[in-house]
Amino acid sequence: QKEVEQDPGPLSVPEGAIVSLNCTYSNSAFQYFMWYRQYSRKGPELLMYTYSSGNKEDGRFTAQVDKSSKYISLFIRDSQPSDSATYLCAITTGAGSYQLTFGKGTKLSVIP
Amino acid sequence: GAVVSQHPSWVICKSGTSVKIECRSLDFQATTMFWYRQFPKQSLMLMATSNEGSKATYEQGVEKDKFLINHASLTLSTLTVTSAHPEDSSFYICSARDQGHNQETQYFGPGTRLLVL
C-alpha cells in the first residue's frame, strides 16, 4: 500500500459545480496536511495547510482532515475555469527532514 | 510572502555541457531547500534535500556527482547538472521551507525546464 493514495482523474466538471478532491494515507505519524495547485508547466502553489482534524476554509476552498479515517479532502465551491489544474495533496510528519509525501495529483478541468 | 524564484526558467543545452539552476527564497530565510524533478503527467520526485552550510542529502538512485547541490546561504541553493545528457531533460523544481512560519510546509519555485539536445 502506498503511503498516500490520490485518484489521478481526470475530473471534469461544469463551471459553478462543487468539486471534491480526496486523498487517503496509511501512516498515522503524518500530522500536517497540505493541498497544492499546479498549473501546467508551473511549480506547485500552496493552497491550504492544516494540522488538526476538522475543516479549514479560505474563500472558495475548504480543506477537511479526518485523522481517525486517515482521509483528507479539498472542496472547491463555485468552481471556475481558472481552477483547471492538477491538485496535489502533500503530507508530512513534521519531523526530521520535513520531507513531503505527495499524492499523484488529480487533474481537474472546469468547463465553461 | 513566501516567494521562491528560480533561474533560468528554461534552458536548452548541448549534450555534455553543465547547467546551473538557482533557487532563491525572496522574502524569508530557508535553512532547508528541496530539489525535485517532474516528468510529464507525473508527480514530483524528490531528488535531494539541501541544508544551508552542509552537504545535501540525496534520495536513492540520484547520482550526487551528477547533480551537484550547493546551499551557501539562507536564501540561495543551486543545482548543477553536470555533463548533461538527453535523459536529463526534465522539469526541475525547487522548494524552500520557511523556518519562521508554517515550517512544515514547502514553498515552490516556478520550475526550470531543461532540454538537452
JSON list of C-alpha atoms in Angstrom, two decimals:
[
{"chain": "A", "resi": 1, "resn": "GLN", "atom": "CA", "xyz": [0.00, 0.00, 0.00]},
{"chain": "A", "resi": 2, "resn": "LYS", "atom": "CA", "xyz": [1.35, 3.40, -0.98]},
{"chain": "A", "resi": 3, "resn": "GLU", "atom": "CA", "xyz": [1.72, 5.95, 1.75]},
{"chain": "A", "resi": 4, "resn": "VAL", "atom": "CA", "xyz": [-0.62, 8.43, 0.04]},
{"chain": "A", "resi": 5, "resn": "GLU", "atom": "CA", "xyz": [-3.33, 7.46, -2.41]},
{"chain": "A", "resi": 6, "resn": "GLN", "atom": "CA", "xyz": [-4.98, 10.00, -4.69]},
{"chain": "A", "resi": 7, "resn": "ASP", "atom": "CA", "xyz": [-7.22, 9.37, -7.65]},
{"chain": "A", "resi": 8, "resn": "PRO", "atom": "CA", "xyz": [-5.43, 10.88, -10.67]},
{"chain": "A", "resi": 9, "resn": "GLY", "atom": "CA", "xyz": [-8.67, 11.57, -12.51]},
{"chain": "A", "resi": 10, "resn": "PRO", "atom": "CA", "xyz": [-9.06, 13.32, -14.86]},
{"chain": "A", "resi": 11, "resn": "LEU", "atom": "CA", "xyz": [-12.05, 15.03, -13.32]},
{"chain": "A", "resi": 12, "resn": "SER", "atom": "CA", "xyz": [-14.23, 17.24, -15.49]},
{"chain": "A", "resi": 13, "resn": "VAL", "atom": "CA", "xyz": [-16.99, 19.43, -14.03]},
{"chain": "A", "resi": 14, "resn": "PRO", "atom": "CA", "xyz": [-19.17, 22.28, -15.30]},
{"chain": "A", "resi": 15, "resn": "GLU", "atom": "CA", "xyz": [-18.48, 25.81, -14.15]},
{"chain": "A", "resi": 16, "resn": "GLY", "atom": "CA", "xyz": [-20.13, 26.56, -10.83]},
{"chain": "A", "resi": 17, "resn": "ALA", "atom": "CA", "xyz": [-20.04, 22.98, -9.59]},
{"chain": "A", "resi": 18, "resn": "ILE", "atom": "CA", "xyz": [-18.72, 21.91, -6.21]},
{"chain": "A", "resi": 19, "resn": "VAL", "atom": "CA", "xyz": [-15.55, 19.88, -6.57]},
{"chain": "A", "resi": 20, "resn": "SER", "atom": "CA", "xyz": [-14.41, 17.28, -4.09]},
{"chain": "A", "resi": 21, "resn": "LEU", "atom": "CA", "xyz": [-10.82, 16.04, -4.16]},
{"chain": "A", "resi": 22, "resn": "ASN", "atom": "CA", "xyz": [-9.59, 13.36, -1.79]},
{"chain": "A", "resi": 23, "resn": "CYS", "atom": "CA", "xyz": [-6.54, 11.56, -0.51]},
{"chain": "A", "resi": 24, "resn": "THR", "atom": "CA", "xyz": [-6.08, 8.69, 1.88]},
{"chain": "A", "resi": 25, "resn": "TYR", "atom": "CA", "xyz": [-2.94, 7.88, 3.78]},
{"chain": "A", "resi": 26, "resn": "SER", "atom": "CA", "xyz": [-1.67, 4.95, 5.77]},
{"chain": "A", "resi": 27, "resn": "ASN", "atom": "CA", "xyz": [0.90, 6.34, 8.22]},
{"chain": "A", "resi": 28, "resn": "SER", "atom": "CA", "xyz": [-0.62, 7.65, 11.42]},
{"chain": "A", "resi": 29, "resn": "ALA", "atom": "CA", "xyz": [2.58, 9.61, 12.07]},
{"chain": "A", "resi": 30, "resn": "PHE", "atom": "CA", "xyz": [1.54, 12.12, 9.42]},
{"chain": "A", "resi": 31, "resn": "GLN", "atom": "CA", "xyz": [0.47, 15.26, 11.23]},
{"chain": "A", "resi": 32, "resn": "TYR", "atom": "CA", "xyz": [0.50, 18.11, 8.71]},
{"chain": "A", "resi": 33, "resn": "PHE", "atom": "CA", "xyz": [-1.60, 18.24, 5.59]},
{"chain": "A", "resi": 34, "resn": "MET", "atom": "CA", "xyz": [-1.35, 20.45, 2.56]},
{"chain": "A", "resi": 35, "resn": "TRP", "atom": "CA", "xyz": [-3.02, 20.96, -0.77]},
{"chain": "A", "resi": 36, "resn": "TYR", "atom": "CA", "xyz": [-1.12, 22.37, -3.71]},
{"chain": "A", "resi": 37, "resn": "ARG", "atom": "CA", "xyz": [-2.39, 23.54, -7.07]},
{"chain": "A", "resi": 38, "resn": "GLN", "atom": "CA", "xyz": [-0.15, 23.10, -10.08]},
{"chain": "A", "resi": 39, "resn": "TYR", "atom": "CA", "xyz": [-0.86, 24.67, -13.42]},
{"chain": "A", "resi": 40, "resn": "SER", "atom": "CA", "xyz": [0.73, 23.14, -16.49]},
{"chain": "A", "resi": 41, "resn": "ARG", "atom": "CA", "xyz": [4.44, 23.89, -16.72]},
{"chain": "A", "resi": 42, "resn": "LYS", "atom": "CA", "xyz": [4.45, 25.75, -13.40]},
{"chain": "A", "resi": 43, "resn": "GLY", "atom": "CA", "xyz": [5.62, 25.00, -9.88]},
{"chain": "A", "resi": 44, "resn": "PRO", "atom": "CA", "xyz": [3.04, 23.92, -7.27]},
{"chain": "A", "resi": 45, "resn": "GLU", "atom": "CA", "xyz": [1.29, 26.68, -5.36]},
{"chain": "A", "resi": 46, "resn": "LEU", "atom": "CA", "xyz": [0.31, 26.17, -1.72]},
{"chain": "A", "resi": 47, "resn": "LEU", "atom": "CA", "xyz": [-3.47, 26.41, -1.34]},
{"chain": "A", "resi": 48, "resn": "MET", "atom": "CA", "xyz": [-4.24, 25.07, 2.10]},
{"chain": "A", "resi": 49, "resn": "TYR", "atom": "CA", "xyz": [-2.29, 23.97, 5.15]},
{"chain": "A", "resi": 50, "resn": "THR", "atom": "CA", "xyz": [-3.91, 22.22, 8.08]},
{"chain": "A", "resi": 51, "resn": "TYR", "atom": "CA", "xyz": [-2.77, 20.44, 11.19]},
{"chain": "A", "resi": 52, "resn": "SER", "atom": "CA", "xyz": [-5.70, 19.15, 13.17]},
{"chain": "A", "resi": 53, "resn": "SER", "atom": "CA", "xyz": [-8.77, 17.19, 12.25]},
{"chain": "A", "resi": 54, "resn": "GLY", "atom": "CA", "xyz": [-11.66, 19.32, 11.15]},
{"chain": "A", "resi": 55, "resn": "ASN", "atom": "CA", "xyz": [-12.34, 21.93, 8.50]},
{"chain": "A", "resi": 56, "resn": "LYS", "atom": "CA", "xyz": [-10.40, 24.96, 7.38]},
{"chain": "A", "resi": 57, "resn": "GLU", "atom": "CA", "xyz": [-11.92, 27.45, 4.98]},
{"chain": "A", "resi": 58, "resn": "ASP", "atom": "CA", "xyz": [-10.27, 30.02, 2.73]},
{"chain": "A", "resi": 59, "resn": "GLY", "atom": "CA", "xyz": [-12.55, 31.71, 0.24]},
{"chain": "A", "resi": 60, "resn": "ARG", "atom": "CA", "xyz": [-13.99, 29.10, -2.10]},
{"chain": "A", "resi": 61, "resn": "PHE", "atom": "CA", "xyz": [-11.68, 26.41, -0.74]},
{"chain": "A", "resi": 62, "resn": "THR", "atom": "CA", "xyz": [-12.30, 24.15, 2.25]},
{"chain": "A", "resi": 63, "resn": "ALA", "atom": "CA", "xyz": [-9.79, 21.61, 3.49]},
{"chain": "A", "resi": 64, "resn": "GLN", "atom": "CA", "xyz": [-11.06, 18.78, 5.63]},
{"chain": "A", "resi": 65, "resn": "VAL", "atom": "CA", "xyz": [-8.97, 16.35, 7.67]},
{"chain": "A", "resi": 66, "resn": "ASP", "atom": "CA", "xyz": [-10.20, 13.20, 9.37]},
{"chain": "A", "resi": 67, "resn": "LYS", "atom": "CA", "xyz": [-7.24, 11.69, 11.18]},
{"chain": "A", "resi": 68, "resn": "SER", "atom": "CA", "xyz": [-9.26, 8.78, 12.54]},
{"chain": "A", "resi": 69, "resn": "SER", "atom": "CA", "xyz": [-10.04, 7.67, 8.99]},
{"chain": "A", "resi": 70, "resn": "LYS", "atom": "CA", "xyz": [-6.72, 8.89, 7.55]},
{"chain": "A", "resi": 71, "resn": "TYR", "atom": "CA", "xyz": [-8.68, 10.81, 4.95]},
{"chain": "A", "resi": 72, "resn": "ILE", "atom": "CA", "xyz": [-8.25, 14.36, 3.70]},
{"chain": "A", "resi": 73, "resn": "SER", "atom": "CA", "xyz": [-10.38, 16.36, 1.30]},
{"chain": "A", "resi": 74, "resn": "LEU", "atom": "CA", "xyz": [-10.34, 19.62, -0.59]},
{"chain": "A", "resi": 75, "resn": "PHE", "atom": "CA", "xyz": [-13.64, 21.18, -1.62]},
{"chain": "A", "resi": 76, "resn": "ILE", "atom": "CA", "xyz": [-13.90, 23.91, -4.21]},
{"chain": "A", "resi": 77, "resn": "ARG", "atom": "CA", "xyz": [-17.17, 25.85, -4.30]},
{"chain": "A", "resi": 78, "resn": "ASP", "atom": "CA", "xyz": [-18.43, 27.71, -7.35]},
{"chain": "A", "resi": 79, "resn": "SER", "atom": "CA", "xyz": [-15.67, 26.25, -9.48]},
{"chain": "A", "resi": 80, "resn": "GLN", "atom": "CA", "xyz": [-14.24, 28.45, -12.21]},
{"chain": "A", "resi": 81, "resn": "PRO", "atom": "CA", "xyz": [-12.39, 27.64, -15.44]},
{"chain": "A", "resi": 82, "resn": "SER", "atom": "CA", "xyz": [-9.31, 29.19, -13.80]},
{"chain": "A", "resi": 83, "resn": "ASP", "atom": "CA", "xyz": [-9.43, 26.35, -11.25]},
{"chain": "A", "resi": 84, "resn": "SER", "atom": "CA", "xyz": [-8.46, 23.92, -14.00]},
{"chain": "A", "resi": 85, "resn": "ALA", "atom": "CA", "xyz": [-5.17, 22.49, -12.82]},
{"chain": "A", "resi": 86, "resn": "THR", "atom": "CA", "xyz": [-3.66, 19.48, -11.11]},
{"chain": "A", "resi": 87, "resn": "TYR", "atom": "CA", "xyz": [-4.26, 19.32, -7.37]},
{"chain": "A", "resi": 88, "resn": "LEU", "atom": "CA", "xyz": [-1.71, 17.57, -5.19]},
{"chain": "A", "resi": 89, "resn": "CYS", "atom": "CA", "xyz": [-2.17, 16.53, -1.61]},
{"chain": "A", "resi": 90, "resn": "ALA", "atom": "CA", "xyz": [1.01, 16.56, 0.45]},
{"chain": "A", "resi": 91, "resn": "ILE", "atom": "CA", "xyz": [1.57, 15.22, 3.93]},
{"chain": "A", "resi": 92, "resn": "THR", "atom": "CA", "xyz": [4.43, 15.29, 6.38]},
{"chain": "A", "resi": 93, "resn": "THR", "atom": "CA", "xyz": [5.22, 14.05, 9.85]},
{"chain": "A", "resi": 94, "resn": "GLY", "atom": "CA", "xyz": [6.67, 17.46, 10.63]},
{"chain": "A", "resi": 95, "resn": "ALA", "atom": "CA", "xyz": [9.84, 15.94, 12.00]},
{"chain": "A", "resi": 96, "resn": "GLY", "atom": "CA", "xyz": [13.33, 15.22, 10.78]},
{"chain": "A", "resi": 97, "resn": "SER", "atom": "CA", "xyz": [13.90, 16.45, 7.26]},
{"chain": "A", "resi": 98, "resn": "TYR", "atom": "CA", "xyz": [10.34, 17.72, 6.84]},
{"chain": "A", "resi": 99, "resn": "GLN", "atom": "CA", "xyz": [10.03, 15.88, 3.57]},
{"chain": "A", "resi": 100, "resn": "LEU", "atom": "CA", "xyz": [6.62, 15.91, 1.97]},
{"chain": "A", "resi": 101, "resn": "THR", "atom": "CA", "xyz": [4.90, 12.78, 0.74]},
{"chain": "A", "resi": 102, "resn": "PHE", "atom": "CA", "xyz": [2.78, 13.63, -2.28]},
{"chain": "A", "resi": 103, "resn": "GLY", "atom": "CA", "xyz": [-0.26, 12.08, -3.84]},
{"chain": "A", "resi": 104, "resn": "LYS", "atom": "CA", "xyz": [-0.10, 11.52, -7.58]},
{"chain": "A", "resi": 105, "resn": "GLY", "atom": "CA", "xyz": [-2.28, 14.56, -8.20]},
{"chain": "A", "resi": 106, "resn": "THR", "atom": "CA", "xyz": [-5.80, 14.91, -9.59]},
{"chain": "A", "resi": 107, "resn": "LYS", "atom": "CA", "xyz": [-6.20, 16.72, -12.88]},
{"chain": "A", "resi": 108, "resn": "LEU", "atom": "CA", "xyz": [-9.27, 18.94, -12.79]},
{"chain": "A", "resi": 109, "resn": "SER", "atom": "CA", "xyz": [-10.95, 20.59, -15.75]},
{"chain": "A", "resi": 110, "resn": "VAL", "atom": "CA", "xyz": [-13.75, 23.12, -15.19]},
{"chain": "A", "resi": 111, "resn": "ILE", "atom": "CA", "xyz": [-15.79, 23.50, -18.34]},
{"chain": "A", "resi": 112, "resn": "PRO", "atom": "CA", "xyz": [-17.34, 26.95, -19.03]},
{"chain": "B", "resi": 1, "resn": "GLY", "atom": "CA", "xyz": [5.03, 36.49, 1.28]},
{"chain": "B", "resi": 2, "resn": "ALA", "atom": "CA", "xyz": [6.87, 33.16, 0.93]},
{"chain": "B", "resi": 3, "resn": "VAL", "atom": "CA", "xyz": [8.05, 33.67, -2.63]},
{"chain": "B", "resi": 4, "resn": "VAL", "atom": "CA", "xyz": [10.59, 31.39, -4.22]},
{"chain": "B", "resi": 5, "resn": "SER", "atom": "CA", "xyz": [12.23, 32.19, -7.53]},
{"chain": "B", "resi": 6, "resn": "GLN", "atom": "CA", "xyz": [14.17, 30.02, -9.94]},
{"chain": "B", "resi": 7, "resn": "HIS", "atom": "CA", "xyz": [16.54, 30.98, -12.69]},
{"chain": "B", "resi": 8, "resn": "PRO", "atom": "CA", "xyz": [16.60, 30.26, -15.53]},
{"chain": "B", "resi": 9, "resn": "SER", "atom": "CA", "xyz": [13.01, 29.35, -16.30]},
{"chain": "B", "resi": 10, "resn": "TRP", "atom": "CA", "xyz": [14.09, 27.28, -19.24]},
{"chain": "B", "resi": 11, "resn": "VAL", "atom": "CA", "xyz": [17.37, 26.22, -20.77]},
{"chain": "B", "resi": 12, "resn": "ILE", "atom": "CA", "xyz": [18.44, 24.34, -23.87]},
{"chain": "B", "resi": 13, "resn": "CYS", "atom": "CA", "xyz": [21.94, 22.94, -23.94]},
{"chain": "B", "resi": 14, "resn": "LYS", "atom": "CA", "xyz": [24.10, 20.53, -25.86]},
{"chain": "B", "resi": 15, "resn": "SER", "atom": "CA", "xyz": [24.84, 17.09, -24.54]},
{"chain": "B", "resi": 16, "resn": "GLY", "atom": "CA", "xyz": [27.95, 17.08, -22.34]},
{"chain": "B", "resi": 17, "resn": "THR", "atom": "CA", "xyz": [27.61, 20.60, -21.02]},
{"chain": "B", "resi": 18, "resn": "SER", "atom": "CA", "xyz": [26.82, 21.58, -17.44]},
{"chain": "B", "resi": 19, "resn": "VAL", "atom": "CA", "xyz": [23.81, 23.61, -16.42]},
{"chain": "B", "resi": 20, "resn": "LYS", "atom": "CA", "xyz": [23.34, 25.54, -13.20]},
{"chain": "B", "resi": 21, "resn": "ILE", "atom": "CA", "xyz": [19.90, 26.30, -11.78]},
{"chain": "B", "resi": 22, "resn": "GLU", "atom": "CA", "xyz": [19.44, 28.82, -8.99]},
{"chain": "B", "resi": 23, "resn": "CYS", "atom": "CA", "xyz": [16.73, 28.75, -6.36]},
{"chain": "B", "resi": 24, "resn": "ARG", "atom": "CA", "xyz": [16.16, 31.78, -4.15]},
{"chain": "B", "resi": 25, "resn": "SER", "atom": "CA", "xyz": [13.81, 32.47, -1.27]},
{"chain": "B", "resi": 26, "resn": "LEU", "atom": "CA", "xyz": [12.95, 36.13, -1.75]},
{"chain": "B", "resi": 27, "resn": "ASP", "atom": "CA", "xyz": [11.29, 37.16, 1.49]},
{"chain": "B", "resi": 28, "resn": "PHE", "atom": "CA", "xyz": [12.24, 34.55, 4.05]},
{"chain": "B", "resi": 29, "resn": "GLN", "atom": "CA", "xyz": [15.19, 32.55, 5.22]},
{"chain": "B", "resi": 30, "resn": "ALA", "atom": "CA", "xyz": [15.33, 28.92, 4.26]},
{"chain": "B", "resi": 31, "resn": "THR", "atom": "CA", "xyz": [17.70, 26.62, 6.11]},
{"chain": "B", "resi": 32, "resn": "THR", "atom": "CA", "xyz": [16.27, 23.75, 4.10]},
{"chain": "B", "resi": 33, "resn": "MET", "atom": "CA", "xyz": [15.57, 23.63, 0.40]},
{"chain": "B", "resi": 34, "resn": "PHE", "atom": "CA", "xyz": [14.48, 20.71, -1.71]},
{"chain": "B", "resi": 35, "resn": "TRP", "atom": "CA", "xyz": [15.09, 19.79, -5.33]},
{"chain": "B", "resi": 36, "resn": "TYR", "atom": "CA", "xyz": [12.56, 17.84, -7.36]},
{"chain": "B", "resi": 37, "resn": "ARG", "atom": "CA", "xyz": [12.24, 16.72, -10.91]},
{"chain": "B", "resi": 38, "resn": "GLN", "atom": "CA", "xyz": [8.98, 16.09, -12.67]},
{"chain": "B", "resi": 39, "resn": "PHE", "atom": "CA", "xyz": [8.34, 14.19, -15.87]},
{"chain": "B", "resi": 40, "resn": "PRO", "atom": "CA", "xyz": [5.23, 14.89, -17.98]},
{"chain": "B", "resi": 41, "resn": "LYS", "atom": "CA", "xyz": [1.99, 13.80, -16.34]},
{"chain": "B", "resi": 42, "resn": "GLN", "atom": "CA", "xyz": [3.83, 12.52, -13.28]},
{"chain": "B", "resi": 43, "resn": "SER", "atom": "CA", "xyz": [4.07, 13.74, -9.75]},
{"chain": "B", "resi": 44, "resn": "LEU", "atom": "CA", "xyz": [7.08, 15.35, -8.16]},
{"chain": "B", "resi": 45, "resn": "MET", "atom": "CA", "xyz": [10.09, 13.18, -7.46]},
{"chain": "B", "resi": 46, "resn": "LEU", "atom": "CA", "xyz": [12.35, 14.35, -4.66]},
{"chain": "B", "resi": 47, "resn": "MET", "atom": "CA", "xyz": [15.99, 14.37, -5.70]},
{"chain": "B", "resi": 48, "resn": "ALA", "atom": "CA", "xyz": [17.72, 15.83, -2.68]},
{"chain": "B", "resi": 49, "resn": "THR", "atom": "CA", "xyz": [17.35, 17.84, 0.49]},
{"chain": "B", "resi": 50, "resn": "SER", "atom": "CA", "xyz": [19.67, 20.79, 0.78]},
{"chain": "B", "resi": 51, "resn": "ASN", "atom": "CA", "xyz": [20.65, 22.23, 4.14]},
{"chain": "B", "resi": 52, "resn": "GLU", "atom": "CA", "xyz": [22.43, 25.55, 4.43]},
{"chain": "B", "resi": 53, "resn": "GLY", "atom": "CA", "xyz": [26.09, 25.12, 5.21]},
{"chain": "B", "resi": 54, "resn": "SER", "atom": "CA", "xyz": [26.16, 21.35, 4.96]},
{"chain": "B", "resi": 55, "resn": "LYS", "atom": "CA", "xyz": [26.16, 18.62, 2.34]},
{"chain": "B", "resi": 56, "resn": "ALA", "atom": "CA", "xyz": [22.93, 17.77, 0.60]},
{"chain": "B", "resi": 57, "resn": "THR", "atom": "CA", "xyz": [21.16, 14.50, 1.27]},
{"chain": "B", "resi": 58, "resn": "TYR", "atom": "CA", "xyz": [20.35, 12.65, -1.93]},
{"chain": "B", "resi": 59, "resn": "GLU", "atom": "CA", "xyz": [17.50, 10.26, -2.50]},
{"chain": "B", "resi": 60, "resn": "GLN", "atom": "CA", "xyz": [18.23, 6.70, -3.51]},
{"chain": "B", "resi": 61, "resn": "GLY", "atom": "CA", "xyz": [19.10, 6.44, -7.17]},
{"chain": "B", "resi": 62, "resn": "VAL", "atom": "CA", "xyz": [20.11, 10.08, -7.59]},
{"chain": "B", "resi": 63, "resn": "GLU", "atom": "CA", "xyz": [23.77, 10.50, -8.52]},
{"chain": "B", "resi": 64, "resn": "LYS", "atom": "CA", "xyz": [25.32, 13.12, -6.29]},
{"chain": "B", "resi": 65, "resn": "ASP", "atom": "CA", "xyz": [28.27, 13.60, -8.63]},
{"chain": "B", "resi": 66, "resn": "LYS", "atom": "CA", "xyz": [25.93, 14.35, -11.49]},
{"chain": "B", "resi": 67, "resn": "PHE", "atom": "CA", "xyz": [23.53, 16.61, -9.64]},
{"chain": "B", "resi": 68, "resn": "LEU", "atom": "CA", "xyz": [25.69, 18.94, -7.57]},
{"chain": "B", "resi": 69, "resn": "ILE", "atom": "CA", "xyz": [23.85, 20.92, -4.94]},
{"chain": "B", "resi": 70, "resn": "ASN", "atom": "CA", "xyz": [25.21, 23.91, -3.08]},
{"chain": "B", "resi": 71, "resn": "HIS", "atom": "CA", "xyz": [23.32, 25.77, -0.37]},
{"chain": "B", "resi": 72, "resn": "ALA", "atom": "CA", "xyz": [25.75, 28.50, 0.57]},
{"chain": "B", "resi": 73, "resn": "SER", "atom": "CA", "xyz": [23.34, 30.99, 2.11]},
{"chain": "B", "resi": 74, "resn": "LEU", "atom": "CA", "xyz": [19.95, 31.09, 3.80]},
{"chain": "B", "resi": 75, "resn": "THR", "atom": "CA", "xyz": [18.32, 32.34, 0.61]},
{"chain": "B", "resi": 76, "resn": "LEU", "atom": "CA", "xyz": [20.14, 30.55, -2.20]},
{"chain": "B", "resi": 77, "resn": "SER", "atom": "CA", "xyz": [20.57, 26.96, -3.31]},
{"chain": "B", "resi": 78, "resn": "THR", "atom": "CA", "xyz": [21.96, 25.88, -6.67]},
{"chain": "B", "resi": 79, "resn": "LEU", "atom": "CA", "xyz": [21.62, 22.66, -8.62]},
{"chain": "B", "resi": 80, "resn": "THR", "atom": "CA", "xyz": [24.24, 21.92, -11.26]},
{"chain": "B", "resi": 81, "resn": "VAL", "atom": "CA", "xyz": [23.52, 19.20, -13.75]},
{"chain": "B", "resi": 82, "resn": "THR", "atom": "CA", "xyz": [26.97, 18.09, -14.84]},
{"chain": "B", "resi": 83, "resn": "SER", "atom": "CA", "xyz": [27.69, 16.57, -18.25]},
{"chain": "B", "resi": 84, "resn": "ALA", "atom": "CA", "xyz": [24.02, 16.72, -19.13]},
{"chain": "B", "resi": 85, "resn": "HIS", "atom": "CA", "xyz": [22.54, 14.10, -21.44]},
{"chain": "B", "resi": 86, "resn": "PRO", "atom": "CA", "xyz": [19.18, 13.95, -23.20]},
{"chain": "B", "resi": 87, "resn": "GLU", "atom": "CA", "xyz": [17.77, 11.70, -20.48]},
{"chain": "B", "resi": 88, "resn": "ASP", "atom": "CA", "xyz": [18.33, 14.56, -18.01]},
{"chain": "B", "resi": 89, "resn": "SER", "atom": "CA", "xyz": [15.75, 16.62, -19.88]},
{"chain": "B", "resi": 90, "resn": "SER", "atom": "CA", "xyz": [13.01, 17.31, -17.38]},
{"chain": "B", "resi": 91, "resn": "PHE", "atom": "CA", "xyz": [11.25, 19.94, -15.29]},
{"chain": "B", "resi": 92, "resn": "TYR", "atom": "CA", "xyz": [13.31, 20.78, -12.22]},
{"chain": "B", "resi": 93, "resn": "ILE", "atom": "CA", "xyz": [11.54, 22.44, -9.30]},
{"chain": "B", "resi": 94, "resn": "CYS", "atom": "CA", "xyz": [12.96, 23.68, -6.03]},
{"chain": "B", "resi": 95, "resn": "SER", "atom": "CA", "xyz": [11.14, 24.38, -2.82]},
{"chain": "B", "resi": 96, "resn": "ALA", "atom": "CA", "xyz": [12.06, 26.06, 0.42]},
{"chain": "B", "resi": 97, "resn": "ARG", "atom": "CA", "xyz": [10.96, 25.65, 3.99]},
{"chain": "B", "resi": 98, "resn": "ASP", "atom": "CA", "xyz": [10.23, 28.83, 5.91]},
{"chain": "B", "resi": 99, "resn": "GLN", "atom": "CA", "xyz": [11.64, 28.03, 9.32]},
{"chain": "B", "resi": 100, "resn": "GLY", "atom": "CA", "xyz": [9.96, 31.07, 10.81]},
{"chain": "B", "resi": 101, "resn": "HIS", "atom": "CA", "xyz": [6.39, 30.39, 9.72]},
{"chain": "B", "resi": 102, "resn": "ASN", "atom": "CA", "xyz": [4.47, 27.19, 9.00]},
{"chain": "B", "resi": 103, "resn": "GLN", "atom": "CA", "xyz": [7.78, 25.40, 8.88]},
{"chain": "B", "resi": 104, "resn": "GLU", "atom": "CA", "xyz": [6.17, 22.10, 7.92]},
{"chain": "B", "resi": 105, "resn": "THR", "atom": "CA", "xyz": [5.14, 23.47, 4.53]},
{"chain": "B", "resi": 106, "resn": "GLN", "atom": "CA", "xyz": [7.23, 23.98, 1.43]},
{"chain": "B", "resi": 107, "resn": "TYR", "atom": "CA", "xyz": [7.01, 26.89, -0.96]},
{"chain": "B", "resi": 108, "resn": "PHE", "atom": "CA", "xyz": [7.84, 26.04, -4.54]},
{"chain": "B", "resi": 109, "resn": "GLY", "atom": "CA", "xyz": [9.62, 27.91, -7.25]},
{"chain": "B", "resi": 110, "resn": "PRO", "atom": "CA", "xyz": [8.17, 28.21, -10.74]},
{"chain": "B", "resi": 111, "resn": "GLY", "atom": "CA", "xyz": [10.40, 25.47, -12.12]},
{"chain": "B", "resi": 112, "resn": "THR", "atom": "CA", "xyz": [13.14, 25.23, -14.73]},
{"chain": "B", "resi": 113, "resn": "ARG", "atom": "CA", "xyz": [12.58, 23.34, -17.92]},
{"chain": "B", "resi": 114, "resn": "LEU", "atom": "CA", "xyz": [15.77, 21.69, -19.16]},
{"chain": "B", "resi": 115, "resn": "LEU", "atom": "CA", "xyz": [16.14, 20.34, -22.66]},
{"chain": "B", "resi": 116, "resn": "VAL", "atom": "CA", "xyz": [19.37, 18.59, -23.52]},
{"chain": "B", "resi": 117, "resn": "LEU", "atom": "CA", "xyz": [19.98, 18.08, -27.22]}
]
